[in-house]
Tab-separated table of C-alpha atoms in Angstrom:
chain	number	residue	atom	x	y	z
A	147	MET	CA	96.862	93.149	75.739
A	148	LEU	CA	98.570	95.947	77.652
A	149	ARG	CA	98.141	96.067	81.411
A	150	SER	CA	97.611	99.455	82.973
A	151	PRO	CA	98.132	99.818	86.716
A	152	ASP	CA	95.806	102.815	86.683
A	153	ARG	CA	92.898	100.387	86.161
A	154	SER	CA	94.371	97.375	87.873
A	155	LEU	CA	92.163	97.863	90.956
A	156	ALA	CA	88.885	98.046	89.028
A	157	LEU	CA	88.325	94.341	89.678
A	158	TYR	CA	88.245	95.219	93.376
A	159	THR	CA	86.706	98.703	93.464
A	160	VAL	CA	83.650	97.786	91.362
A	161	PRO	CA	82.395	94.981	93.663
A	162	VAL	CA	83.319	97.030	96.743
A	163	ALA	CA	81.295	99.956	95.379
A	164	ALA	CA	78.339	97.646	94.747
A	165	ILE	CA	78.467	96.206	98.279
A	166	LEU	CA	78.797	99.621	99.950
A	167	ALA	CA	75.924	101.031	97.890
A	168	LEU	CA	73.779	98.053	98.828
A	169	LEU	CA	74.502	98.600	102.521
A	170	LEU	CA	73.744	102.305	102.105
A	171	THR	CA	70.168	101.569	101.031
A	172	PHE	CA	69.574	99.800	104.356
A	173	ILE	CA	71.351	102.457	106.430
A	174	LEU	CA	69.651	105.418	104.746
A	175	PRO	CA	66.287	104.226	103.372
A	176	ASP	CA	64.511	107.573	103.839
A	177	ASN	CA	65.563	111.049	102.790
A	178	THR	CA	63.676	113.146	105.337
A	179	ARG	CA	65.527	116.409	104.785
A	180	LEU	CA	65.247	116.169	101.007
A	181	TRP	CA	61.531	115.461	101.138
A	182	ASP	CA	61.032	118.274	103.664
A	183	ALA	CA	62.764	120.683	101.290
A	184	LEU	CA	60.697	119.513	98.309
A	185	ASN	CA	57.524	119.678	100.387
A	186	ARG	CA	58.245	123.308	101.279
A	187	ALA	CA	59.458	124.358	97.829
A	188	LEU	CA	56.786	122.511	95.843
A	189	PRO	CA	53.639	122.522	98.025
A	190	GLY	CA	50.451	120.876	96.894
A	191	GLU	CA	47.419	122.811	95.757
A	192	PRO	CA	45.064	123.763	98.615
A	193	GLU	CA	42.315	121.176	98.900
A	194	GLN	CA	39.073	123.103	98.450
A	195	ARG	CA	36.954	120.210	99.712
A	196	VAL	CA	38.309	120.380	103.278
A	197	VAL	CA	37.080	123.073	105.697
A	198	VAL	CA	38.151	123.597	109.319
A	199	VAL	CA	35.712	124.806	111.957
A	200	GLY	CA	37.815	126.102	114.818
A	201	ILE	CA	36.874	126.220	118.486
A	202	ASP	CA	38.704	129.495	118.973
A	203	ASP	CA	39.211	131.897	121.871
A	204	ALA	CA	35.916	133.683	121.175
A	205	SER	CA	33.992	130.391	121.280
A	206	LEU	CA	35.554	129.489	124.620
A	207	ARG	CA	34.676	132.899	126.031
A	208	ASP	CA	31.065	132.441	125.002
A	209	TYR	CA	30.587	128.817	126.137
A	210	GLY	CA	33.251	128.289	128.827
A	211	ARG	CA	35.730	125.427	129.144
A	212	ILE	CA	35.171	122.863	126.443
A	213	GLY	CA	34.745	120.030	128.950
A	214	ASN	CA	31.964	121.889	130.800
A	215	TRP	CA	29.863	123.447	128.071
A	216	PRO	CA	26.513	121.936	127.016
A	217	ARG	CA	27.035	119.187	124.490
A	218	GLU	CA	23.915	120.241	122.696
A	219	LEU	CA	26.172	122.826	121.055
A	220	TYR	CA	27.640	120.036	118.932
A	221	GLY	CA	24.174	118.999	117.897
A	222	GLN	CA	23.352	122.569	116.863
A	223	ALA	CA	26.604	122.828	114.901
A	224	LEU	CA	25.974	119.514	113.157
A	225	GLY	CA	22.460	120.649	112.279
A	226	THR	CA	23.795	123.800	110.635
A	227	LEU	CA	26.451	121.870	108.711
A	228	GLU	CA	23.948	119.287	107.477
A	229	GLN	CA	21.559	121.972	106.328
A	230	ALA	CA	24.435	123.610	104.462
A	231	GLY	CA	25.108	120.317	102.652
A	232	ALA	CA	28.365	119.101	104.186
A	233	THR	CA	29.466	115.764	102.727
A	234	ALA	CA	31.263	114.505	105.832
A	235	ILE	CA	31.794	115.971	109.292
A	236	GLY	CA	34.607	115.075	111.666
A	237	ILE	CA	34.704	116.079	115.329
A	238	ASP	CA	38.317	116.129	116.478
A	239	VAL	CA	37.374	116.503	120.151
A	240	LEU	CA	37.789	113.648	122.609
A	241	PHE	CA	34.698	112.673	124.630
A	242	SER	CA	36.478	110.399	127.031
A	243	ASP	CA	34.514	111.216	130.202
A	244	PRO	CA	30.879	110.212	130.838
A	245	ALA	CA	28.863	113.330	130.342
A	246	ARG	CA	25.398	114.647	130.804
A	247	ASN	CA	22.935	114.761	127.921
A	248	ASP	CA	24.811	112.107	125.953
A	249	SER	CA	21.478	110.586	124.966
A	250	ARG	CA	20.435	113.864	123.325
A	251	LEU	CA	23.352	113.522	120.916
A	252	ALA	CA	22.529	109.930	119.977
A	253	ASP	CA	20.835	110.966	116.721
A	254	ALA	CA	23.551	113.455	115.733
A	255	PHE	CA	26.424	111.107	116.644
A	256	SER	CA	24.959	108.041	114.941
A	257	LYS	CA	25.092	109.160	111.324
A	258	PRO	CA	27.462	107.466	108.843
A	259	ASN	CA	28.882	110.761	107.584
A	260	VAL	CA	29.840	111.972	111.079
A	261	VAL	CA	33.229	110.755	112.320
A	262	LEU	CA	34.180	110.952	116.000
A	263	ALA	CA	37.764	111.053	117.246
A	264	THR	CA	39.185	108.647	119.810
A	265	ALA	CA	42.486	108.822	121.638
A	266	PRO	CA	45.362	106.488	120.696
A	267	GLY	CA	45.040	103.239	122.596
A	268	GLU	CA	41.310	103.642	123.262
A	269	GLY	CA	40.310	101.710	120.178
A	270	ARG	CA	36.782	102.365	118.999
A	271	ALA	CA	35.244	102.907	122.420
A	272	LEU	CA	33.141	106.033	122.941
A	273	ALA	CA	31.819	107.851	125.977
A	274	SER	CA	28.285	106.721	125.213
A	275	PRO	CA	27.138	103.340	123.854
A	276	ASP	CA	24.299	105.132	122.064
A	277	TRP	CA	26.686	106.813	119.619
A	278	LEU	CA	26.938	104.746	116.474
A	279	SER	CA	28.962	107.027	114.199
A	280	PRO	CA	32.258	105.680	112.831
A	281	THR	CA	35.325	106.525	114.902
A	282	GLY	CA	38.972	107.135	114.050
A	283	VAL	CA	42.153	107.428	116.086
A	284	SER	CA	43.179	111.079	116.290
A	285	ALA	CA	46.901	110.361	115.870
A	286	LEU	CA	49.717	111.712	113.747
A	287	ASN	CA	53.342	110.598	113.486
A	288	ILE	CA	55.512	113.071	115.366
A	289	SER	CA	59.260	112.933	114.730
A	290	ARG	CA	61.854	113.379	117.434
A	291	ASP	CA	62.266	117.009	116.455
A	292	GLY	CA	58.524	117.601	116.980
A	293	VAL	CA	57.737	117.874	113.259
A	294	VAL	CA	54.741	116.040	111.805
A	295	ARG	CA	55.872	114.595	108.485
A	296	THR	CA	53.787	111.460	108.077
A	297	PHE	CA	50.530	109.842	109.120
A	298	GLN	CA	48.939	106.414	108.805
A	299	THR	CA	45.552	105.164	107.764
A	300	GLY	CA	45.636	102.489	110.468
A	301	TYR	CA	47.258	102.111	113.875
A	302	PRO	CA	47.778	98.870	115.817
A	303	ALA	CA	45.270	98.291	118.578
A	304	ALA	CA	48.124	97.603	121.013
A	305	PRO	CA	51.571	99.211	120.837
A	306	ASP	CA	54.436	96.898	119.848
A	307	SER	CA	51.982	94.152	118.936
A	308	GLY	CA	54.223	92.826	116.132
A	309	ASP	CA	52.677	91.638	112.888
A	310	VAL	CA	49.102	92.815	112.562
A	311	THR	CA	46.345	92.193	110.056
A	312	PRO	CA	43.863	94.831	108.870
A	313	ALA	CA	41.370	93.399	111.363
A	314	ASP	CA	43.768	94.273	114.188
A	315	LEU	CA	44.077	97.908	113.115
A	316	ASN	CA	42.164	100.910	114.350
A	317	PRO	CA	41.408	103.297	111.486
A	318	SER	CA	42.777	106.795	111.738
A	319	PHE	CA	40.554	109.832	112.014
A	320	ALA	CA	41.701	111.189	108.626
A	321	ARG	CA	41.076	107.859	106.937
A	322	GLN	CA	37.524	107.618	108.299
A	323	LEU	CA	36.721	111.075	107.030
A	324	ALA	CA	38.013	110.246	103.560
A	325	VAL	CA	35.917	107.061	103.581
A	326	ALA	CA	32.839	109.006	104.727
A	327	ALA	CA	33.426	111.342	101.784
A	328	GLY	CA	33.338	108.383	99.368
A	329	ARG	CA	37.062	107.702	98.940
A	330	ASN	CA	38.176	104.054	99.207
A	331	VAL	CA	41.217	104.107	101.515
A	332	PRO	CA	42.673	100.788	102.733
A	333	LEU	CA	43.920	100.330	106.278
A	334	ASP	CA	47.709	100.346	106.372
A	335	THR	CA	50.452	101.023	108.915
A	336	GLN	CA	52.828	102.279	106.218
A	337	PRO	CA	53.578	105.965	106.961
A	338	GLN	CA	52.306	108.294	104.269
A	339	LEU	CA	53.813	111.683	103.577
A	340	LEU	CA	51.805	114.602	104.930
A	341	ARG	CA	51.516	116.920	101.978
A	342	TYR	CA	52.209	120.555	102.796
A	343	THR	CA	49.848	123.082	101.241
A	344	ALA	CA	50.424	126.800	101.154
A	345	PRO	CA	47.608	128.935	102.621
A	346	SER	CA	44.994	129.918	100.054
A	347	GLN	CA	44.176	133.579	99.642
A	348	ASP	CA	40.754	132.811	98.190
A	349	ARG	CA	39.160	131.294	101.301
A	350	LEU	CA	38.907	131.741	105.022
A	351	PRO	CA	41.421	129.466	106.758
A	352	VAL	CA	39.108	128.668	109.697
A	353	ILE	CA	35.366	129.168	110.328
A	354	PRO	CA	34.621	130.057	114.006
A	355	PHE	CA	32.657	127.384	115.851
A	356	ARG	CA	30.267	129.846	117.458
A	357	ASP	CA	29.292	131.154	114.003
A	358	VAL	CA	28.381	127.616	112.960
A	359	VAL	CA	26.369	127.089	116.175
A	360	ASN	CA	24.484	130.343	115.551
A	361	GLY	CA	23.982	129.580	111.864
A	362	ASN	CA	26.031	132.611	110.759
A	363	VAL	CA	27.764	130.874	107.836
A	364	ARG	CA	27.497	130.960	104.100
A	365	TYR	CA	26.165	127.677	102.847
A	366	GLY	CA	28.386	127.970	99.805
A	367	ASP	CA	31.436	127.605	102.088
A	368	ILE	CA	30.080	124.299	103.449
A	369	GLN	CA	28.167	122.628	100.649
A	370	GLY	CA	29.863	119.460	99.358
A	371	LYS	CA	32.791	119.928	101.747
A	372	ILE	CA	34.484	117.776	104.378
A	373	VAL	CA	34.240	119.724	107.629
A	374	ILE	CA	36.544	119.099	110.608
A	375	ILE	CA	35.703	120.597	114.010
A	376	GLY	CA	38.591	120.998	116.451
A	377	LEU	CA	40.424	123.233	118.886
A	378	THR	CA	42.260	126.257	117.494
A	379	ALA	CA	42.233	128.438	120.630
A	380	SER	CA	45.580	129.788	121.836
A	381	GLY	CA	47.132	128.228	124.902
A	382	THR	CA	45.612	124.801	124.382
A	383	SER	CA	47.729	121.678	124.488
A	384	ASN	CA	47.099	120.755	120.883
A	385	LEU	CA	49.122	123.759	119.686
A	386	THR	CA	52.404	121.854	119.984
A	387	LEU	CA	52.716	120.346	116.515
A	388	ARG	CA	55.052	121.791	113.908
A	389	ASP	CA	54.906	121.272	110.157
A	390	VAL	CA	57.848	121.046	107.761
A	391	THR	CA	58.145	124.832	107.664
A	392	GLY	CA	58.638	124.948	111.453
A	393	GLN	CA	55.325	126.694	112.041
A	394	VAL	CA	53.312	125.639	115.098
A	395	MET	CA	49.949	124.313	113.956
A	396	PRO	CA	46.724	123.223	115.688
A	397	GLY	CA	46.129	119.498	115.596
A	398	VAL	CA	42.877	119.966	113.660
A	399	ALA	CA	44.796	121.794	110.904
A	400	MET	CA	47.209	118.874	110.669
A	401	GLN	CA	44.270	116.472	110.450
A	402	ALA	CA	42.873	118.600	107.627
A	403	ARG	CA	46.171	118.214	105.773
A	404	ALA	CA	46.069	114.466	106.330
A	405	VAL	CA	42.575	114.304	104.803
A	406	SER	CA	43.746	116.486	101.910
A	407	SER	CA	46.688	114.141	101.346
A	408	LEU	CA	44.314	111.182	101.117
A	409	LEU	CA	42.107	113.003	98.642
A	410	SER	CA	45.105	113.933	96.457
A	411	PRO	CA	47.038	111.471	94.281
A	412	PRO	CA	49.187	109.492	96.726
A	413	PHE	CA	52.964	109.560	96.783
A	414	THR	CA	54.555	106.322	95.602
A	415	ARG	CA	57.584	104.921	97.402
A	416	LEU	CA	59.939	102.976	95.194
A	417	PRO	CA	60.401	99.337	96.249
A	418	ALA	CA	63.517	98.531	98.252
A	419	TRP	CA	64.952	96.249	95.566
A	420	LEU	CA	64.693	98.985	92.943
A	421	ILE	CA	66.384	101.547	95.211
A	422	ALA	CA	69.167	99.055	95.933
A	423	LEU	CA	69.615	98.369	92.214
A	424	MET	CA	69.741	102.099	91.429
A	425	ALA	CA	72.265	102.729	94.216
A	426	VAL	CA	74.517	99.904	92.992
A	427	ALA	CA	74.286	101.129	89.390
A	428	THR	CA	75.096	104.703	90.473
A	429	ALA	CA	78.117	103.687	92.567
A	430	VAL	CA	79.504	101.372	89.876
A	431	SER	CA	78.964	104.050	87.203
A	432	ALA	CA	80.917	106.540	89.313
A	433	VAL	CA	83.799	104.055	89.584
A	434	LEU	CA	83.843	103.270	85.867
A	435	ALA	CA	83.456	106.922	84.846
A	436	ARG	CA	86.553	107.778	86.924
A	437	GLY	CA	87.662	111.309	87.654
A	438	VAL	CA	85.126	113.624	89.280
A	439	TRP	CA	82.172	112.383	87.244
A	440	GLY	CA	80.805	110.834	90.412
A	441	PHE	CA	79.988	114.310	91.738
A	442	ALA	CA	78.044	115.028	88.544
A	443	LEU	CA	76.115	111.796	89.089
A	444	ALA	CA	75.432	112.852	92.682
A	445	LEU	CA	73.965	116.165	91.524
A	446	LEU	CA	71.946	114.370	88.856
A	447	MET	CA	70.365	112.050	91.442
A	448	LEU	CA	69.347	115.043	93.557
A	449	ALA	CA	67.983	116.853	90.504
A	450	LEU	CA	65.928	113.824	89.427
A	451	ALA	CA	64.063	113.961	92.737
A	452	ILE	CA	62.336	117.191	91.636
A	453	PRO	CA	60.446	116.008	88.498
A	454	LEU	CA	59.645	112.697	90.178
A	455	TRP	CA	58.227	114.572	93.183
A	456	LEU	CA	55.933	116.464	90.802
A	457	GLY	CA	54.865	113.049	89.515
A	458	ASN	CA	54.145	111.906	93.112
A	459	ILE	CA	57.137	109.551	93.247
A	460	LEU	CA	59.477	109.675	96.229
A	461	LEU	CA	63.031	109.226	94.947
A	462	PRO	CA	65.686	108.837	97.677
A	463	GLY	CA	68.020	111.219	95.887
A	464	VAL	CA	70.293	111.688	98.903
A	465	THR	CA	70.879	107.938	99.191
A	466	LEU	CA	71.712	107.694	95.488
A	467	SER	CA	73.877	110.794	95.744
A	468	TYR	CA	75.868	109.243	98.571
A	469	ALA	CA	76.266	106.102	96.465
A	470	ALA	CA	77.824	108.185	93.678
A	471	ILE	CA	80.140	109.903	96.165
A	472	LEU	CA	81.166	106.489	97.527
A	473	GLY	CA	82.140	105.468	94.006
A	474	THR	CA	84.158	108.655	93.588
A	475	ALA	CA	85.863	108.065	96.924
A	476	LEU	CA	86.915	104.602	95.744
A	477	VAL	CA	88.319	106.131	92.554
A	478	ALA	CA	90.310	108.596	94.678
A	479	LEU	CA	91.528	105.726	96.856
A	480	GLU	CA	92.591	103.826	93.760
A	481	ARG	CA	94.455	106.848	92.438
A	482	TRP	CA	96.214	107.255	95.779
A	483	TRP	CA	97.214	103.615	95.758
A	484	ASN	CA	98.540	103.860	92.216
A	485	LEU	CA	100.556	106.980	93.015
A	486	ARG	CA	101.909	105.288	96.110
A	487	ASN	CA	103.109	102.366	94.015
A	488	LEU	CA	104.141	104.353	90.943
A	489	SER	CA	107.784	104.569	92.075
A	490	VAL	CA	108.108	100.789	92.332
A	491	ARG	CA	105.913	99.544	89.470
A	492	ASP	CA	106.327	99.437	85.711
A	493	PRO	CA	103.301	101.129	84.103
A	494	LEU	CA	103.401	98.952	80.947
A	495	THR	CA	103.552	95.437	82.347
A	496	GLY	CA	102.395	96.025	85.921
A	497	PHE	CA	105.500	94.235	87.205
A	498	GLY	CA	107.775	95.726	89.838
A	499	ASN	CA	110.643	97.859	88.551
A	500	ARG	CA	114.318	97.747	89.473
A	501	VAL	CA	113.695	99.530	92.771
A	502	ALA	CA	111.083	96.938	93.726
A	503	PHE	CA	113.500	94.168	92.727
A	504	THR	CA	116.195	95.544	95.035
A	505	ARG	CA	113.789	95.757	97.964
A	506	ALA	CA	112.421	92.253	97.403
A	507	LEU	CA	115.914	90.760	97.119
A	508	GLU	CA	117.058	92.471	100.315
A	509	GLN	CA	113.970	91.330	102.226
A	510	ARG	CA	114.454	87.677	101.242
A	511	TRP	CA	118.218	87.659	101.523
A	512	THR	CA	118.370	86.939	105.243
A	513	ALA	CA	116.436	83.665	104.841
A	514	ARG	CA	118.600	82.339	101.973
A	515	ALA	CA	120.166	79.632	104.144
A	516	THR	CA	116.856	77.804	104.585
A	517	ARG	CA	115.119	79.200	101.495
A	518	PRO	CA	117.691	79.451	98.683
A	519	LEU	CA	117.104	82.238	96.185
A	520	GLY	CA	117.299	81.859	92.444
A	521	LEU	CA	117.551	84.637	89.871
A	522	LEU	CA	116.772	84.514	86.165
A	523	LEU	CA	117.677	87.463	83.940
A	524	VAL	CA	115.913	87.540	80.563
A	525	ASP	CA	117.487	89.674	77.809
A	526	LEU	CA	115.626	90.423	74.575
A	527	SER	CA	117.626	90.842	71.348
A	528	GLY	CA	115.951	92.621	68.422
A	529	PHE	CA	113.794	94.941	70.533
A	530	ARG	CA	115.526	98.075	69.248
A	531	GLU	CA	114.935	97.073	65.610
A	532	VAL	CA	111.208	96.580	66.289
A	533	ASN	CA	110.985	100.106	67.746
A	534	GLU	CA	112.898	101.616	64.821
A	535	VAL	CA	110.907	99.851	62.096
A	536	TYR	CA	107.374	99.707	63.519
A	537	GLY	CA	107.359	102.380	66.230
A	538	LEU	CA	107.214	102.493	69.994
A	539	ARG	CA	103.735	101.010	70.204
A	540	ALA	CA	104.982	97.907	68.444
A	541	GLY	CA	107.743	97.647	71.024
A	542	ASP	CA	105.166	97.903	73.820
A	543	GLU	CA	103.145	95.087	72.256
A	544	LEU	CA	106.272	92.932	72.043
A	545	LEU	CA	107.128	93.553	75.715
A	546	SER	CA	103.547	92.809	76.746
A	547	ASP	CA	103.703	89.496	74.846
A	548	LEU	CA	107.031	88.651	76.433
A	549	SER	CA	105.835	89.432	79.979
A	550	GLY	CA	102.700	87.335	79.457
A	551	ARG	CA	104.745	84.313	78.386
A	552	ILE	CA	107.053	84.598	81.409
A	553	LEU	CA	104.088	85.017	83.757
A	554	LYS	CA	102.592	81.702	82.633
A	555	HIS	CA	105.655	79.730	83.721
A	556	LYS	CA	106.567	81.284	87.066
A	557	ARG	CA	105.904	79.392	90.277
A	558	ARG	CA	103.456	80.452	92.994
A	559	ASN	CA	105.877	82.470	95.181
A	560	ASP	CA	108.173	83.718	92.416
A	561	LEU	CA	108.296	87.436	91.572
A	562	ILE	CA	108.776	89.045	88.150
A	563	PHE	CA	110.359	92.478	87.603
A	564	ARG	CA	111.113	94.655	84.598
A	565	TRP	CA	114.868	94.951	84.987
A	566	GLY	CA	115.536	97.303	82.060
A	567	PRO	CA	114.059	98.531	78.757
A	568	ASP	CA	114.264	95.036	77.227
A	569	GLU	CA	115.225	92.975	80.275
A	570	PHE	CA	113.225	91.075	82.893
A	571	ALA	CA	114.204	89.486	86.192
A	572	VAL	CA	112.534	86.481	87.846
A	573	LEU	CA	113.273	86.026	91.562
A	574	LEU	CA	112.698	82.414	92.632
A	575	ASP	CA	111.911	81.579	96.245
A	576	SER	CA	113.104	78.275	97.819
A	577	ALA	CA	114.763	77.367	94.532
A	578	SER	CA	116.472	74.007	94.288
A	579	VAL	CA	118.851	73.134	91.468
A	580	GLN	CA	116.042	71.164	89.818
A	581	ASP	CA	113.655	74.132	90.167
A	582	MET	CA	116.189	76.415	88.517
A	583	THR	CA	116.716	74.041	85.605
A	584	THR	CA	113.006	73.330	85.082
A	585	THR	CA	111.868	76.950	85.280
A	586	THR	CA	114.688	78.168	83.014
A	587	GLN	CA	113.879	75.546	80.397
A	588	ARG	CA	110.138	76.314	80.474
A	589	ILE	CA	110.671	80.042	79.997
A	590	GLN	CA	113.285	79.401	77.298
A	591	ASP	CA	110.865	77.161	75.404
A	592	ALA	CA	108.053	79.738	75.774
A	593	LEU	CA	110.279	82.470	74.300
A	594	GLN	CA	111.781	80.314	71.576
A	595	GLU	CA	109.100	81.246	69.039
A	596	LEU	CA	108.832	84.899	70.053
A	597	THR	CA	108.720	87.084	66.906
A	598	TYR	CA	107.236	90.362	65.745
A	599	ARG	CA	106.012	90.273	62.161
A	600	ASP	CA	109.062	89.740	59.935
A	601	LEU	CA	111.735	90.763	62.436
A	602	PRO	CA	113.667	88.087	64.370
A	603	VAL	CA	113.518	88.363	68.144
A	604	ARG	CA	115.689	86.264	70.444
A	605	ALA	CA	115.704	85.887	74.225
A	606	SER	CA	118.746	85.012	76.346
A	607	ILE	CA	118.315	83.722	79.905
A	608	GLY	CA	120.946	83.800	82.611
A	609	ALA	CA	120.495	81.891	85.872
A	610	ALA	CA	122.151	82.003	89.287
A	611	ARG	CA	121.416	80.544	92.734
A	612	THR	CA	122.611	81.442	96.220
A	613	GLY	CA	125.390	79.269	97.599
A	614	PRO	CA	128.775	79.412	99.348
A	615	ASP	CA	130.288	81.513	96.568
A	616	ILE	CA	127.436	84.078	96.675
A	617	GLN	CA	128.042	86.440	99.609
A	618	SER	CA	125.797	89.402	98.773
A	619	PRO	CA	122.835	90.339	96.573
A	620	ILE	CA	125.260	92.024	94.199
A	621	ASP	CA	127.106	88.736	93.790
A	622	LEU	CA	123.840	86.990	92.865
A	623	VAL	CA	123.026	89.633	90.237
A	624	GLU	CA	126.512	89.547	88.755
A	625	ALA	CA	126.451	85.741	88.590
A	626	ALA	CA	123.125	85.807	86.739
A	627	SER	CA	124.443	88.534	84.414
A	628	ARG	CA	127.539	86.482	83.536
A	629	SER	CA	125.330	83.481	82.857
A	630	ARG	CA	123.113	85.578	80.594
A	631	TYR	CA	126.098	86.939	78.617
A	632	ARG	CA	127.431	83.399	78.149
A	633	ALA	CA	124.042	82.222	76.892
A	634	LYS	CA	123.858	85.154	74.494
A	635	TYR	CA	127.390	84.593	73.250
A	636	GLN	CA	126.774	80.895	72.710
A	637	ARG	CA	123.619	81.616	70.760
A	638	GLU	CA	125.433	84.109	68.523
A	639	GLN	CA	128.222	81.613	67.933
A	640	ARG	CA	125.694	79.003	66.913
A	641	GLY	CA	124.022	81.528	64.680
């Protein structure tokens, strides 16, 4: 079998590509920028079941600061919403301070379809022990750049509490609303993607709170809906959250998107082992495909993220794309290495050429006193006839067979070179007289039965070893050449 140096490194580049791709899945498990781009370009359908009631500037002008106004206003608003047929009502306003008239809200704030917000870290405690409505932590996951990309259905009761069970989790505000609306949502600390929805032109984005208090709403806008009450007034502290488009959004609007995400089919994250397997397969495929096919694989991985996104599957296309580029980089490195060694390596056999032989002999020459050098020159008779009768490919097969036979009988530190078109050189390191005799005889026996179809092929071996009469590398080569010519002459005489 012919040996090609262009693929000689595949035994190394393939496992290296697999290892690097495997490490890449741990270094880059999430593709935030890709999923942001898909979220913006392919937004979800507006959830018609979620309605926001905003405490806007006009409401604050009418009733004063939200912490000072009569809390009976919430009772009036809840009465209007219940009469209109709201399925679930969430109040995204924190009642952290003891307040007057709390007992008057006991009936309104003790219904199973009314969800009250609590601050992170406060657990399920409320301002009044008479309020029995379910509570949820009004929290969202804010990235370092201030963008809200994910949320959770459950948050640990204590920060950095390590492994937690569902009993140790405080449900989120969005999760409690979805449960109140009849959706079964398990408690989980796994971040879920906050689905972006483009504004709908067919509905009012926000219903003013004062209109709900006064009963100035259309029941058709409320009936069967999940209503969230929260601050939307300008200048309030909750207007500091940005969505994936970069737009500053009220916290209540973000909570509405979280509820909408829970009501929609959830996004599925691929398991880590599957991502690792896909990354390894992509990197190895890029190495085996060679050339620039790795870049095509990289584009394919990015393109696959689009249809899978539409099927609610989060594909880490960037991670897989980088894996393909890693494979291509290894192919480029292999090509560079081959080009670097092309001037000193025979492309057919993979052995060093005459230039490599000269360098190796010069490097080992200085240590010849303690490590004697031996040189075997192998000459092939009948090679030209094989080329003329059966073609050049037949000659290549013959040389490949010859090189394989020599390779089997060289010692550990010996080097083999292609000396000429039909000649090979074996440079022996630390060669004693016995080593020279044994190695020469083994190679001679291995080449004794060398033939190609019906044409006779004969090999002549000349041997020489450094000693007092060998003063230079040229002397060693000439001595081996004379020995080879004598062996060839003797064989012809016998023939």
